[in-house]
Short mmCIF file of C-alpha atoms in Angstrom, two decimals:
data_model
loop_
_atom_site.label_atom_id
_atom_site.label_comp_id
_atom_site.label_asym_id
_atom_site.label_seq_id
_atom_site.Cartn_x
_atom_site.Cartn_y
_atom_site.Cartn_z
CA UNK A 9 136.24 -85.23 -18.41
CA UNK A 10 138.49 -86.49 -15.92
CA UNK A 11 136.98 -87.74 -13.01
CA UNK A 12 139.58 -87.50 -10.30
CA UNK A 13 139.28 -91.13 -8.01
CA UNK A 14 141.90 -90.35 -5.12
CA UNK A 15 140.73 -87.57 -2.33
CA UNK A 16 143.18 -85.01 -1.20
CA UNK A 17 144.16 -84.69 2.24
CA UNK A 18 141.65 -81.47 2.95
CA UNK A 19 138.50 -83.19 0.99
CA UNK A 20 139.14 -86.45 3.31
CA UNK A 21 139.09 -83.96 6.30
CA UNK A 22 136.32 -82.27 4.97
CA UNK A 23 134.04 -85.43 4.29
CA UNK A 24 135.15 -87.14 7.67
CA UNK A 25 134.40 -83.94 9.17
CA UNK A 26 130.64 -84.09 7.83
CA UNK A 27 130.53 -87.43 8.69
CA UNK A 28 131.62 -87.22 12.31
CA UNK A 29 127.57 -85.53 12.83
CA UNK A 30 124.72 -87.50 13.54
CA UNK A 31 122.17 -84.91 11.98
CA UNK A 32 124.24 -85.21 9.10
CA UNK A 33 125.16 -88.62 8.60
CA UNK A 34 120.94 -88.89 8.49
CA UNK A 35 120.44 -86.25 6.18
CA UNK A 36 122.68 -87.57 3.83
CA UNK A 37 120.96 -91.06 4.31
CA UNK A 38 117.63 -89.50 3.17
CA UNK A 39 119.13 -87.50 0.62
CA UNK A 40 120.67 -90.94 -0.94
CA UNK A 41 117.09 -91.98 -0.96
CA UNK A 42 115.36 -89.30 -2.68
CA UNK A 43 116.39 -85.44 -3.65
CA UNK A 44 114.91 -83.66 -0.26
CA UNK A 45 113.74 -79.68 0.26
CA UNK A 46 115.67 -78.33 2.80
CA UNK A 47 112.21 -77.33 4.19
CA UNK A 48 111.53 -81.07 4.42
CA UNK A 49 114.82 -81.61 5.91
CA UNK A 50 114.24 -79.20 8.33
CA UNK A 51 110.53 -80.42 9.48
CA UNK A 52 112.66 -83.90 10.48
CA UNK A 53 114.77 -82.40 12.97
CA UNK A 54 114.14 -80.58 16.13
CA UNK A 55 116.32 -77.75 15.42
CA UNK A 56 115.88 -74.20 13.57
CA UNK A 57 115.90 -74.31 10.03
CA UNK A 58 119.14 -72.52 10.11
CA UNK A 59 120.72 -75.45 12.15
CA UNK A 60 119.92 -77.59 9.36
CA UNK A 61 120.61 -75.00 6.30
CA UNK A 62 124.41 -75.34 8.13
CA UNK A 63 124.36 -78.98 8.29
CA UNK A 64 123.68 -79.07 4.86
CA UNK A 65 126.45 -76.39 3.92
CA UNK A 66 128.61 -78.72 5.72
CA UNK A 67 127.59 -81.47 3.56
CA UNK A 68 128.11 -79.36 0.65
CA UNK A 69 131.50 -78.20 1.27
CA UNK A 70 132.47 -81.61 1.61
CA UNK A 71 130.85 -82.44 -1.98
CA UNK A 72 128.89 -85.08 -0.14
CA UNK A 73 125.63 -83.37 -1.40
CA UNK A 74 124.88 -81.02 -4.30
CA UNK A 75 122.39 -78.12 -3.71
CA UNK A 76 120.18 -76.84 -6.40
CA UNK A 77 117.27 -73.84 -6.53
CA UNK A 78 114.21 -74.91 -7.96
CA UNK A 79 111.65 -71.71 -7.72
CA UNK A 80 111.87 -71.12 -4.00
CA UNK A 81 112.93 -73.76 -2.95
CA UNK A 82 116.54 -75.56 -2.27
CA UNK A 83 116.80 -79.08 -3.05
CA UNK A 84 118.92 -81.23 -1.98
CA UNK A 85 120.36 -84.52 -3.01
CA UNK A 86 123.42 -86.74 -2.64
CA UNK A 87 126.26 -86.86 -4.78
CA UNK A 88 127.11 -90.13 -5.63
CA UNK A 89 130.72 -89.70 -7.59
CA UNK A 90 131.88 -88.36 -3.93
CA UNK A 91 130.45 -90.91 -1.75
CA UNK A 92 131.73 -93.75 -4.22
CA UNK A 93 135.57 -91.32 -3.39
CA UNK A 94 134.73 -91.73 -0.08
CA UNK A 95 134.13 -95.59 -0.04
CA UNK A 96 136.87 -96.25 -2.52
CA UNK A 97 139.52 -94.78 0.54
CA UNK A 98 137.82 -96.42 3.42
CA UNK A 99 138.28 -100.34 0.76
CA UNK A 100 142.12 -99.09 0.39
CA UNK A 101 142.14 -99.03 4.06
CA UNK A 102 140.23 -101.97 4.67
CA UNK A 103 142.11 -103.63 2.33
CA UNK A 104 145.82 -102.73 4.08
CA UNK A 105 144.64 -103.68 7.58
CA UNK A 106 143.32 -107.04 6.19
CA UNK A 107 146.44 -107.66 4.79
CA UNK A 108 148.17 -106.99 8.22
CA UNK A 109 146.05 -109.22 9.76
CA UNK A 110 146.49 -111.91 7.01
CA UNK A 111 150.19 -111.44 7.34
CA UNK A 112 149.81 -111.71 11.50
CA UNK A 113 147.86 -114.83 11.41
CA UNK A 114 150.74 -116.37 9.00
CA UNK A 115 153.43 -115.41 11.23
CA UNK A 116 151.25 -116.85 14.60
CA UNK A 117 150.68 -119.86 12.38
CA UNK A 118 154.69 -120.50 11.72
CA UNK A 119 155.45 -119.96 15.25
CA UNK A 120 152.49 -122.64 16.24
CA UNK A 121 153.84 -124.83 13.94
CA UNK A 122 157.67 -124.33 14.73
CA UNK A 123 157.08 -125.13 18.78
CA UNK A 124 157.44 -128.61 19.95
CA UNK A 125 154.29 -130.52 21.12
CA UNK A 126 154.25 -132.08 24.65
CA UNK A 127 156.54 -135.67 24.24
CA UNK A 128 159.02 -134.85 21.44
#
């Protein structure tokens, strides 16, 4: 089985769109800790069951959660593989920015060393 590690541009857009809403981030947090039914999730929010279903659908479309049927219930759990792929993307951005900041620090240090001190 081939595991894709790089996110496509479309996947990145869906992941960040899904994470843009506080309710969806909270649903993701809850489903990382434990698999939850959509009904149980809906009881946690001051919104309709249908609204919670829509939030879950956005998370599912982004690949951040997996929904499965068990009898009449729909159970939702976070997909650690997609979360890991999104985290890897953020780690690459962090490494890029840290490298840029390190280069800037080096340039500033070099410029500071080149400036004559008083009395020279």
